[in-house]
Short mmCIF file of C-alpha atoms (C1' of nucleotides) in Angstrom, two decimals:
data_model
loop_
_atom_site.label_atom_id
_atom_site.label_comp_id
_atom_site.label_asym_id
_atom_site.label_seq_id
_atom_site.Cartn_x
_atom_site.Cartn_y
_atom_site.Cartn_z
CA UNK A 1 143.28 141.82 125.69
CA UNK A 2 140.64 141.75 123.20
CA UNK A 3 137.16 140.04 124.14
CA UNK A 4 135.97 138.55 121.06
CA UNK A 5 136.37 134.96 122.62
CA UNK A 6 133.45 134.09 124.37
CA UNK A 7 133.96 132.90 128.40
CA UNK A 8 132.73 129.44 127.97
CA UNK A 9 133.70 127.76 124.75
CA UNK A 10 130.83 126.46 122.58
CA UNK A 11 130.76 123.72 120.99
CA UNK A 12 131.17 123.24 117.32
CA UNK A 13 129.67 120.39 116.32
CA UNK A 14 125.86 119.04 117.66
CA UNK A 15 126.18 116.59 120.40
CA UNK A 16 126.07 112.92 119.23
CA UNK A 17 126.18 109.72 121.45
CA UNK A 18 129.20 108.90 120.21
CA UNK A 19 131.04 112.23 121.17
CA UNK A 20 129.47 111.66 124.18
CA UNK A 21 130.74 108.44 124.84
CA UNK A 22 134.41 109.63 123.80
CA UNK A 23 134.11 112.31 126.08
CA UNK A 24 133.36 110.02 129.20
CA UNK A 25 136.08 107.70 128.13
CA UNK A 26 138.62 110.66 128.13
CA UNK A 27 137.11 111.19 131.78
CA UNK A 28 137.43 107.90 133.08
CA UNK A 29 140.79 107.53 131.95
CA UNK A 30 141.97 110.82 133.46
CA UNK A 31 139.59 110.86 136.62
CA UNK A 32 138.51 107.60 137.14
CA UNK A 33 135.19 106.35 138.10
CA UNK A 34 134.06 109.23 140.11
CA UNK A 35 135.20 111.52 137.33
CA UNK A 36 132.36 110.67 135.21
CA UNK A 37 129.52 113.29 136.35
CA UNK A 38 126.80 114.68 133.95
CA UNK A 39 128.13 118.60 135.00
CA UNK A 40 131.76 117.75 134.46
CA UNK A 41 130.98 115.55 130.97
CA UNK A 42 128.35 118.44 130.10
CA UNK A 43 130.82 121.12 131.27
CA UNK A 44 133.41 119.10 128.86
CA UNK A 45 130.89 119.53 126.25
CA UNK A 46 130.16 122.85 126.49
CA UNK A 47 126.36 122.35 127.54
CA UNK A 48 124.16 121.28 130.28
CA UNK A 49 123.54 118.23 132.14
CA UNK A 50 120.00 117.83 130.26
CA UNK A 51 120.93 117.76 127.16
CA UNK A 52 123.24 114.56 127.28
CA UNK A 53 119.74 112.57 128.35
CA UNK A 54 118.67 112.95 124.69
CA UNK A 55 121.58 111.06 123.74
CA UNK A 56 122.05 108.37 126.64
CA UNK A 57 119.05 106.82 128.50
CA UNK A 58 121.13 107.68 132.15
CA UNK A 59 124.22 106.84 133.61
CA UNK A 60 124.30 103.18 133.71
CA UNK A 61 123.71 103.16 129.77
CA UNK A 62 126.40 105.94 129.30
CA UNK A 63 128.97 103.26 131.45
CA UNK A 64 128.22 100.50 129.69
CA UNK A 65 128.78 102.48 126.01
CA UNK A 66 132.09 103.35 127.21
CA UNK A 67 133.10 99.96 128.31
CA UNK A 68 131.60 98.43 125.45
CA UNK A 69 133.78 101.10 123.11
CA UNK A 70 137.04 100.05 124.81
CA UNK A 71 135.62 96.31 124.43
CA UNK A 72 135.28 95.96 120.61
CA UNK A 73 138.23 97.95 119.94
CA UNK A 74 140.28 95.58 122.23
CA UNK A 75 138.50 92.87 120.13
CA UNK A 76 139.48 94.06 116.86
CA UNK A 77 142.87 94.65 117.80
CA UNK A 78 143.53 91.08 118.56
CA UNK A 79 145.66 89.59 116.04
CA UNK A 80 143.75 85.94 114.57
CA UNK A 81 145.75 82.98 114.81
CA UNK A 82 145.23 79.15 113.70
CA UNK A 83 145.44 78.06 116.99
CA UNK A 84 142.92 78.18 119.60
CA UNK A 85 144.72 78.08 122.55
CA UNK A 86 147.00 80.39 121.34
CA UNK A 87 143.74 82.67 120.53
CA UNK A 88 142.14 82.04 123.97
CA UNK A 89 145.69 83.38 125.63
CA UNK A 90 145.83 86.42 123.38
CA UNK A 91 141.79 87.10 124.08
CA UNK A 92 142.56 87.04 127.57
CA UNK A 93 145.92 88.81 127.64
CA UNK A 94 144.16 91.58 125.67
CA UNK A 95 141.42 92.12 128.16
CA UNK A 96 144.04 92.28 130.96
CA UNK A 97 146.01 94.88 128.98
CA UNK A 98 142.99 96.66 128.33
CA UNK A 99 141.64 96.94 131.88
CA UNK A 100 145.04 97.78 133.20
CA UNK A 101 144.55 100.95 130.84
CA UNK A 102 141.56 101.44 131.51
CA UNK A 103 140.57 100.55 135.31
CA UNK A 104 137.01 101.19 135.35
CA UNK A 105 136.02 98.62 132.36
CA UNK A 106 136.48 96.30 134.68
CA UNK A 107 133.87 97.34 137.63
CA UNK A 108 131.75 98.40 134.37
CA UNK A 109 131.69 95.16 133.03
CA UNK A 110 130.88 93.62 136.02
CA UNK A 111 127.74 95.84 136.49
CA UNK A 112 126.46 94.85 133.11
CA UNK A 113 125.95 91.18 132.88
CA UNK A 114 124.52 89.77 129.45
CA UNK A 115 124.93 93.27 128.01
CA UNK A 116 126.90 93.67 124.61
CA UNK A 117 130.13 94.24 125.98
CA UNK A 118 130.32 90.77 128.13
CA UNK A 119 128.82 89.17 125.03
CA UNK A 120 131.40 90.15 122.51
CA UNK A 121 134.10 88.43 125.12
CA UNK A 122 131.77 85.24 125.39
CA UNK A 123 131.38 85.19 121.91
CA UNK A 124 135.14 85.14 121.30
CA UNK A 125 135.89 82.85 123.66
CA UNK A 126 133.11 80.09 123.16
CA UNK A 127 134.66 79.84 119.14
CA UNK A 128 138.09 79.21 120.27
CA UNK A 129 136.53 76.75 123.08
CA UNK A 130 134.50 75.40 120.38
CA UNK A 131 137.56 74.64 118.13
CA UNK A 132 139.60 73.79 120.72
CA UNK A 133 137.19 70.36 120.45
CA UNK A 134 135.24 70.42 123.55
CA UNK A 135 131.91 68.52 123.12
CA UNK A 136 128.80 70.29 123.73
CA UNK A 137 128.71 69.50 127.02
CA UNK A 138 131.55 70.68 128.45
CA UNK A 139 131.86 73.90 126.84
CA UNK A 140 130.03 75.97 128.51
CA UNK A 141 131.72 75.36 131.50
CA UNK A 142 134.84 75.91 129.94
CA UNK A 143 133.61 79.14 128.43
CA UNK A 144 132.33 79.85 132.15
CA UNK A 145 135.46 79.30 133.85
CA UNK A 146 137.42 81.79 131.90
CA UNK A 147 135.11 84.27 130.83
CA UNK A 148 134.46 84.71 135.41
CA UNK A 149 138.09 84.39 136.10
CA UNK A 150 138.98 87.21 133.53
CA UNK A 151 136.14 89.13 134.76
CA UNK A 152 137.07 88.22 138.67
CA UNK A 153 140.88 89.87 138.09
CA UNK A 154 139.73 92.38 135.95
CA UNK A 155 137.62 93.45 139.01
CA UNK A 156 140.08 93.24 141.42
CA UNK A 157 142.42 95.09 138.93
CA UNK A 158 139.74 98.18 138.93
CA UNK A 159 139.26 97.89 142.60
CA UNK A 160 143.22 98.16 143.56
CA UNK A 161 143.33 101.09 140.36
CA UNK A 162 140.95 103.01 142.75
CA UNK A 163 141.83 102.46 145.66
CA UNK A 164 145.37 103.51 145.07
CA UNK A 165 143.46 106.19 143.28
CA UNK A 166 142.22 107.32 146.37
CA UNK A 167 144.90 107.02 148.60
CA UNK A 168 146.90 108.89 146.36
CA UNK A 169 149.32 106.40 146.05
CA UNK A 170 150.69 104.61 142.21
CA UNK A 171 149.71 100.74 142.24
CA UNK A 172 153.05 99.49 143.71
CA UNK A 173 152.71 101.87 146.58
CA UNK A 174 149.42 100.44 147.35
CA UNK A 175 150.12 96.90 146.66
CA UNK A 176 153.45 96.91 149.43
CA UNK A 177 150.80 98.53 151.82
CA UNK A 178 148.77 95.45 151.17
CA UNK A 179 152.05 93.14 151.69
CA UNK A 180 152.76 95.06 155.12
CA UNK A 181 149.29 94.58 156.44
CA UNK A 182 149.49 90.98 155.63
CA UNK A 183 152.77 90.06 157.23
CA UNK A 184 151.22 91.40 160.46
CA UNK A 185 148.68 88.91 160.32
CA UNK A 186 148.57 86.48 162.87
CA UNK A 187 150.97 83.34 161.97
CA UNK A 188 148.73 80.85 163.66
CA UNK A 189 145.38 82.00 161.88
CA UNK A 190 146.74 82.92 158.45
CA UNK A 191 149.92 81.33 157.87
CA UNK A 192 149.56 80.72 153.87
CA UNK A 193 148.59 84.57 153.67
CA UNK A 194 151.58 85.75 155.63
CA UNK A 195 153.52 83.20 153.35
CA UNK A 196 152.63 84.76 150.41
CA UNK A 197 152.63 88.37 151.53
CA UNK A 198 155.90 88.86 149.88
CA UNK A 199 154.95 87.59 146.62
CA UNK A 200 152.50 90.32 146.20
CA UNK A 201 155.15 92.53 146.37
CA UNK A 202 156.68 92.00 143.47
CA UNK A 203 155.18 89.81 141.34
CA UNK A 204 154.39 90.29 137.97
CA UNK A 205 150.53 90.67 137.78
CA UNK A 206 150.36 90.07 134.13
CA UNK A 207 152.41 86.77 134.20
CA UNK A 208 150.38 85.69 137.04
CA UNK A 209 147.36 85.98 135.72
CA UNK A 210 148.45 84.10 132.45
CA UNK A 211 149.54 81.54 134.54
CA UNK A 212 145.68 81.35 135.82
CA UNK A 213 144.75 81.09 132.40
CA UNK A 214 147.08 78.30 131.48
CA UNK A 215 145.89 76.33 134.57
CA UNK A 216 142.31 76.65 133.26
CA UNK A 217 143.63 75.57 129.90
CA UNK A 218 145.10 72.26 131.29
CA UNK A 219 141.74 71.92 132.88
CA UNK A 220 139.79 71.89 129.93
CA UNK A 221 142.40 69.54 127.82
CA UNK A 222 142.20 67.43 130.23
CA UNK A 223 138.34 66.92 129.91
CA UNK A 224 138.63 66.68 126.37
CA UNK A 225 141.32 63.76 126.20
CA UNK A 226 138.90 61.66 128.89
CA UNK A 227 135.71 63.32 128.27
CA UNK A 228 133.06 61.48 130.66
CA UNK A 229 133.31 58.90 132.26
CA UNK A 230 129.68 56.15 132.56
CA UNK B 1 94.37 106.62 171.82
CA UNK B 2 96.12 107.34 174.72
CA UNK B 3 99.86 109.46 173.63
CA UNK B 4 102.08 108.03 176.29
CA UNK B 5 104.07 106.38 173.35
CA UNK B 6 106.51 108.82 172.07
CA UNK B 7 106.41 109.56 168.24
CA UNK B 8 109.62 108.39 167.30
CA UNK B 9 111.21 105.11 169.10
CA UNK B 10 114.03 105.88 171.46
CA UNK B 11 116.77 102.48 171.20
CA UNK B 12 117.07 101.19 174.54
CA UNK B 13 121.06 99.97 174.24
CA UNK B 14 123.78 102.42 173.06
CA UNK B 15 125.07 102.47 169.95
CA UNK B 16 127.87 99.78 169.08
CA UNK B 17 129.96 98.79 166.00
CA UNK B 18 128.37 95.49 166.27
CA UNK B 19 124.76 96.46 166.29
CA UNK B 20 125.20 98.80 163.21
CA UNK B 21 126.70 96.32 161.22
CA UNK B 22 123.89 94.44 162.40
CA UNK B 23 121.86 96.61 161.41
CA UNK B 24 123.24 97.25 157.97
CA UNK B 25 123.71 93.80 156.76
CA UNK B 26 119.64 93.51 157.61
CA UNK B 27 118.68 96.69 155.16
CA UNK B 28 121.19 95.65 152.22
CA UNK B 29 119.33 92.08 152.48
CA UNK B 30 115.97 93.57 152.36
CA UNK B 31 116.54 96.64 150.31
CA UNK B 32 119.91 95.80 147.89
CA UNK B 33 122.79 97.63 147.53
CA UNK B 34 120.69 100.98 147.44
CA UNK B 35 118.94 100.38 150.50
CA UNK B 36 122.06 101.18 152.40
CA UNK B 37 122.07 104.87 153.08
CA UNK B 38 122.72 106.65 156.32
CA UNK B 39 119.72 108.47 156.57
CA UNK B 40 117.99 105.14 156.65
CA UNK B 41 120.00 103.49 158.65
CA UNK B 42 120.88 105.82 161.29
CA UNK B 43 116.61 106.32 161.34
CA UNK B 44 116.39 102.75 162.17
CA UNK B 45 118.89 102.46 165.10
CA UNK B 46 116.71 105.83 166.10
CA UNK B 47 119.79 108.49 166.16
CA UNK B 48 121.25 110.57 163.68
CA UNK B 49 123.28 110.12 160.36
CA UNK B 50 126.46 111.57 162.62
CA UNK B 51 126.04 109.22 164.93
CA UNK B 52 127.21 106.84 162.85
CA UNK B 53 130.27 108.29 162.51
CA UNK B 54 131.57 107.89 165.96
CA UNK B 55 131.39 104.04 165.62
CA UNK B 56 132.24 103.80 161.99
CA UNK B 57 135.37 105.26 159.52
CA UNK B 58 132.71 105.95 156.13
CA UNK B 59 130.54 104.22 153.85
CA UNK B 60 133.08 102.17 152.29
CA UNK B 61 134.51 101.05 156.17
CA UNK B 62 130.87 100.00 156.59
CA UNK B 63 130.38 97.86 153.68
CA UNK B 64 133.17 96.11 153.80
CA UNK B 65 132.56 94.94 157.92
CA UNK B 66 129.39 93.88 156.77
CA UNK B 67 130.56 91.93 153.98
CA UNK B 68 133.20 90.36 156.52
CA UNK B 69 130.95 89.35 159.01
CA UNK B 70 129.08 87.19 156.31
CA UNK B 71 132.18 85.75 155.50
CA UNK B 72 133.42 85.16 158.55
CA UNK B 73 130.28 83.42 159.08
CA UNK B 74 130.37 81.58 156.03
CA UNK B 75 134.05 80.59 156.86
CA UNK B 76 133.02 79.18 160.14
CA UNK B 77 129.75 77.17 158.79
CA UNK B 78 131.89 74.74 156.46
CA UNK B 79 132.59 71.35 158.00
CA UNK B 80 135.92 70.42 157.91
CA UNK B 81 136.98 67.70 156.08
CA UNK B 82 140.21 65.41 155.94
CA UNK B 83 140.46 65.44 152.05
CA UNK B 84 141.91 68.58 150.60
CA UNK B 85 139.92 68.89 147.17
CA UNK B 86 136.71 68.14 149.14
CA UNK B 87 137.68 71.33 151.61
CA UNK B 88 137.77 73.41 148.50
CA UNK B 89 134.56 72.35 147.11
CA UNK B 90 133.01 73.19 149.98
CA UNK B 91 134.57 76.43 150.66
CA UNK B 92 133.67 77.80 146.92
CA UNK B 93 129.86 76.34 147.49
CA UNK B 94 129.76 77.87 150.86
CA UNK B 95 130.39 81.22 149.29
CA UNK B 96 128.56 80.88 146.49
CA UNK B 97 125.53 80.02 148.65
CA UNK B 98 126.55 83.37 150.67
CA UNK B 99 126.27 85.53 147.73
CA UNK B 100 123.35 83.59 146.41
CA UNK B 101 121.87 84.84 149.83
CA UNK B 102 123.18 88.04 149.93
CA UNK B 103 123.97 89.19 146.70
CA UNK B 104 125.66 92.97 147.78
CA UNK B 105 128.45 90.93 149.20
CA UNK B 106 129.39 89.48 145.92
CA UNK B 107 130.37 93.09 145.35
CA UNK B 108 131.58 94.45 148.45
CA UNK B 109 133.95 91.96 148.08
CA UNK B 110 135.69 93.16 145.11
CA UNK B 111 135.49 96.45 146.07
CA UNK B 112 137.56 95.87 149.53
CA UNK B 113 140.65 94.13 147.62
CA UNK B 114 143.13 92.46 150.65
CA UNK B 115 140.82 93.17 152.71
CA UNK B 116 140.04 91.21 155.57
CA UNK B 117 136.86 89.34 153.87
CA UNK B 118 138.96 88.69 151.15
CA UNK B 119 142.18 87.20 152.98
CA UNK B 120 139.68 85.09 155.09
CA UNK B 121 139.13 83.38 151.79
CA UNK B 122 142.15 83.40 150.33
CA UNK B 123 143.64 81.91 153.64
CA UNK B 124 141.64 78.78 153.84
CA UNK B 125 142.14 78.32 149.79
CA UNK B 126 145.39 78.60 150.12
CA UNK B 127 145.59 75.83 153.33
CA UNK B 128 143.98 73.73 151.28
CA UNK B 129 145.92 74.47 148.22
CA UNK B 130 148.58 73.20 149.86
CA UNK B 131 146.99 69.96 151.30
CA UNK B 132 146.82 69.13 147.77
CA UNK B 133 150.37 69.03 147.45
CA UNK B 134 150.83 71.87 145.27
CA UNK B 135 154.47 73.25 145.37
CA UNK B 136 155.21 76.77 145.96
CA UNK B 137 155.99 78.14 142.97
CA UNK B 138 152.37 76.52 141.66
CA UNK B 139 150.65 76.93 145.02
CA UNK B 140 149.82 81.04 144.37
CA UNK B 141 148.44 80.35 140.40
CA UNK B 142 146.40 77.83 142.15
CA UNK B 143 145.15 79.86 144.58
CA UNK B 144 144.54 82.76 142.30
CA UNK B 145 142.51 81.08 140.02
CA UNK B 146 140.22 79.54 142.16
CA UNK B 147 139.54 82.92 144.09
CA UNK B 148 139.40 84.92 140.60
CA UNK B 149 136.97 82.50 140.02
CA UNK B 150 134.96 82.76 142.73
CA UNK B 151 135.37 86.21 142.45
CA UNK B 152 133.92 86.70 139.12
CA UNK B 153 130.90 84.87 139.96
CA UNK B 154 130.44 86.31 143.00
CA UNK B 155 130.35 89.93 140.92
CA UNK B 156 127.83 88.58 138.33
CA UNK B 157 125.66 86.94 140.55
CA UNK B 158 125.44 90.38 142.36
CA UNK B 159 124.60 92.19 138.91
CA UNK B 160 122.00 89.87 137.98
CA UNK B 161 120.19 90.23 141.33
CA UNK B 162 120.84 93.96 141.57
CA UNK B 163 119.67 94.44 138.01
CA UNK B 164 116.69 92.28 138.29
CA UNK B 165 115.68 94.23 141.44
CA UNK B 166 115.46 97.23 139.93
CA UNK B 167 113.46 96.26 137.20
CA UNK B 168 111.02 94.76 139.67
CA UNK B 169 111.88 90.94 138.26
CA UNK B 170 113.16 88.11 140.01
CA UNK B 171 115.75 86.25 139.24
CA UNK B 172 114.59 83.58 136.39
CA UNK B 173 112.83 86.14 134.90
CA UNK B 174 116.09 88.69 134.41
CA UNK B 175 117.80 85.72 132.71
CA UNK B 176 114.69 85.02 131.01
CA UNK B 177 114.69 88.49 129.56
CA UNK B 178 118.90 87.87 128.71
CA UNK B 179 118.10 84.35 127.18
CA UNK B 180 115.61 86.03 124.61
CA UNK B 181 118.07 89.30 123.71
CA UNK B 182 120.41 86.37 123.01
CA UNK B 183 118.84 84.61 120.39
CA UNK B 184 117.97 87.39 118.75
CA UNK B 185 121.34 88.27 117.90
CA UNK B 186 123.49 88.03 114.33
CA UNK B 187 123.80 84.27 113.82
CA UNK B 188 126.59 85.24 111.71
CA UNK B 189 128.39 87.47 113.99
CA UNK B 190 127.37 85.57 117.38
CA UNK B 191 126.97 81.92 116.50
CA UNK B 192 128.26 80.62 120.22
CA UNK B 193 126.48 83.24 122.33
CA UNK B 194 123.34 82.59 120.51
CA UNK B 195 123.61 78.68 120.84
CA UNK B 196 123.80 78.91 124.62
CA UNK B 197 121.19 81.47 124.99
CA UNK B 198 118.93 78.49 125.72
CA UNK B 199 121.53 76.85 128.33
CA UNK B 200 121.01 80.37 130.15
CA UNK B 201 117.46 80.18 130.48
CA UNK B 202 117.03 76.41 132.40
CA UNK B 203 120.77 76.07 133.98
CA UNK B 204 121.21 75.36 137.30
CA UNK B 205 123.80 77.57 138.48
CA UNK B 206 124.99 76.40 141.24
CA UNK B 207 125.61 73.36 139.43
CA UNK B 208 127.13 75.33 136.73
CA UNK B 209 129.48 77.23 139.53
CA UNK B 210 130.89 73.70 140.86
CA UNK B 211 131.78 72.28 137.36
CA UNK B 212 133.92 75.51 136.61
CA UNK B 213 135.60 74.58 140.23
CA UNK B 214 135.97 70.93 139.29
CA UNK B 215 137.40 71.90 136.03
CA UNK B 216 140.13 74.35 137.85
CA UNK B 217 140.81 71.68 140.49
CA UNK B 218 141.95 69.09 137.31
CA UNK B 219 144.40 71.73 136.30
CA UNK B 220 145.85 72.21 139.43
CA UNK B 221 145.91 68.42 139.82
CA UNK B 222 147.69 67.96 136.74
CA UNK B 223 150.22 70.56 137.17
CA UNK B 224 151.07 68.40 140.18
CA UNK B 225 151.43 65.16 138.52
CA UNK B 226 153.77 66.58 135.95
CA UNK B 227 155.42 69.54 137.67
CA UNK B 228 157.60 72.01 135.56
CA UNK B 229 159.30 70.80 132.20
CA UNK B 230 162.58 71.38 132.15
"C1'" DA C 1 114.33 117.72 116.84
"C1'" DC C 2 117.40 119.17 119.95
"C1'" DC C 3 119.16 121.99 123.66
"C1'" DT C 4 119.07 124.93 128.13
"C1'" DG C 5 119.53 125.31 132.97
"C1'" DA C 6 116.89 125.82 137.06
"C1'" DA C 7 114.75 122.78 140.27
"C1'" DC C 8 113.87 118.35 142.75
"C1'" DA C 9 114.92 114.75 145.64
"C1'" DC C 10 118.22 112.72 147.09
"C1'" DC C 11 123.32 111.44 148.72
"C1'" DG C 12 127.87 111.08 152.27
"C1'" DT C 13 130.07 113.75 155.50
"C1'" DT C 14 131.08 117.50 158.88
"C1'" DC C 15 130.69 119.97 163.00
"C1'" DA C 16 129.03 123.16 166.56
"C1'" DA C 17 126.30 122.27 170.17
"C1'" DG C 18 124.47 119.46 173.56
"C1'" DT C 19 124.48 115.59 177.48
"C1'" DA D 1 132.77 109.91 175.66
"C1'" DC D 2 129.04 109.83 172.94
"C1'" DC D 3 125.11 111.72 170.54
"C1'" DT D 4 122.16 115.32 167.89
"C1'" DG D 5 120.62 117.29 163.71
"C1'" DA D 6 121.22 121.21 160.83
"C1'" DA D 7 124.19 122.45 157.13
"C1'" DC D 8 127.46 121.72 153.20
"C1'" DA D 9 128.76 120.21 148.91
"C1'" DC D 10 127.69 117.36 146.09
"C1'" DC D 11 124.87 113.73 143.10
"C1'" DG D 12 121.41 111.81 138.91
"C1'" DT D 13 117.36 113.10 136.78
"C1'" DT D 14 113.34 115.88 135.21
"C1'" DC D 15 111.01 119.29 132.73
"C1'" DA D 16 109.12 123.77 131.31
"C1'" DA D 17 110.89 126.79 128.30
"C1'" DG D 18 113.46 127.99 124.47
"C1'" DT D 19 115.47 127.59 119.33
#
DNA sequence: ACCTGAACACCGTTCAAGT
DNA sequence: ACCTGAACACCGTTCAAGT
């Protein structure tokens, strides 16, 4: 029973942005989005609330650090390959994986549009566009239509994370809620949604949303192999 | 100077569901996502904050009947039209307008996943998905990607007017102040990004929106002409 | 230069008390 | 049944004061 430990821990080493930024990561992951508070991150690093603003300009800045983190490491970790398609699949497979870790980088990178995070995705993707052939032209609305349909399931990814989140329940568990209040629909009104109610069952998010990507795909070939016509 | 007037306003109908939706959807347009608070509100319907609460579930209940009345709106406003791919133009303009107009919906949407605002979308998508002649087993990636789509716009057209609000800008301005962070980037490191930093500055969106719709709509198309490979 | 922590100006939500 | 408004338990952010 000896005291010599103090009751709060102190820290050891001098705050940083980066430990900072770790530390809301860790906090995100285990609490998600309404984890991240500057009492329980400065609690976490044994000081107060204050001090973290000499490090981060406020919250929005600290989110977008910590979605930018998990960005570039998801970057990096993307194996290169010859061929573009094949690169444009793995970019966007990797971002799904990534979001399904980590729920809130998908809200976050929502909220921060033309910040460094979105533009290392963009960047990414217009190369392999670019080298996929597409003229001038048509690239950036190539580059468009899968950099806002990764973003627009990585949203809806984060939003189902915390709502389940909330509920208490694990994603299936909230998903077969979803399927039970559709088939209740009415069958005159919303026939294709009761239709498909059961899909969202148990489908297999990941495939599905590579499927998306492959029909964007065959979009773009398509407008390269008859490119405009006059 | 006579004081017959009281000092606050008494409402002369009750309270209703409807009216503070009503209510609601007129503060987020004027005031953005922040202007949304129950003090405020419940001071302009003249009660108090726990007023509220006998009509309405929480915050979140409220934000999401908002959004749905827009979109039911929205829904309702489209013309119909015989030709399936002509439908689905119209529905994705229709909502892009609606979020051009009332940018916290882009967001409330992905926040309230199967949801009724968002099944009133997916529903008439998915009709018209399968005007097109999609089969089933293509009819859902269809579907998907055309929502994610909208989605993701939806979200980032949302951002950009949020952000720009804040910073006291309007809208060309905000990308103004993107297009120029752009170019100033690594050519080395962010050839692409930087190349279209100009495209951001004098796009037309909207225009921009329906060619990322057109190119989804030849995918789908041409996974109809040549089905599955066997 | 960097940290502390009390204080400020807000939030959403609850609930005893009223009508 | 519906409304009132004070009170509760939080927020993000600031800032005088410390080292």
């Amino acid at each position: 029973m000896a005291k010599k430990a103090r009751s709060v821990q102190r820290r050891e080493e001098s705050l940083s942005r980066e430990s900072i930024i770790e530390a809301s990561i860790e906090l995100l992951d285990s609490s998600g989005e309404g984890g991240l508070t500057f009492r329980t991150l400065s609690e976490r690093l044994a000081t107060g609330p204050g001090a973290l603003y000499w490090h981060i300009a406020n919250k929005s800045d600290l989110l977008t650090a910590a979605c930018d983190a998990i960005v570039a490491r998801t970057m990096e970790a993307i194996p290169p390959c010859a061929k573009p398609k094949a690169n444009l699949r793995a970019l966007a497979l990797g971002m799904f994986d990534a979001i399904d870790e980590h729920p809130w980088v998908g809200s976050a990178l929502a909220q921060a549009p033309g910040e460094m995070p979105m533009v290392r995705i963009l960047e990414r993707l217009g190369q392999q566009v670019r080298a996929l052939g597409a003229e001038d032209d048509t690239q950036w609305a190539a580059v468009g239509a899968l950099l806002n349909y990764i973003l627009g399931v990585g949203g809806r990814n984060a939003a189902n994370g915390q709502l389940a989140r909330e509920r208490g329940l694990d994603r299936s568990d909230f998903l077969e809620a979803v399927a039970a209040a559709w088939s209740q629909l009415d069958p005159r009104e919303y026939p294709f949604t009761r239709s498909v109610a059961g899909q969202v069952r148990d489908h297999d998010d990941r495939m599905e949303f590579l499927a998306g990507i492959d029909l964007i795909l065959r979009g773009i070939e398509r407008g390269i192999e008859s490119p405009r016509r006059r």
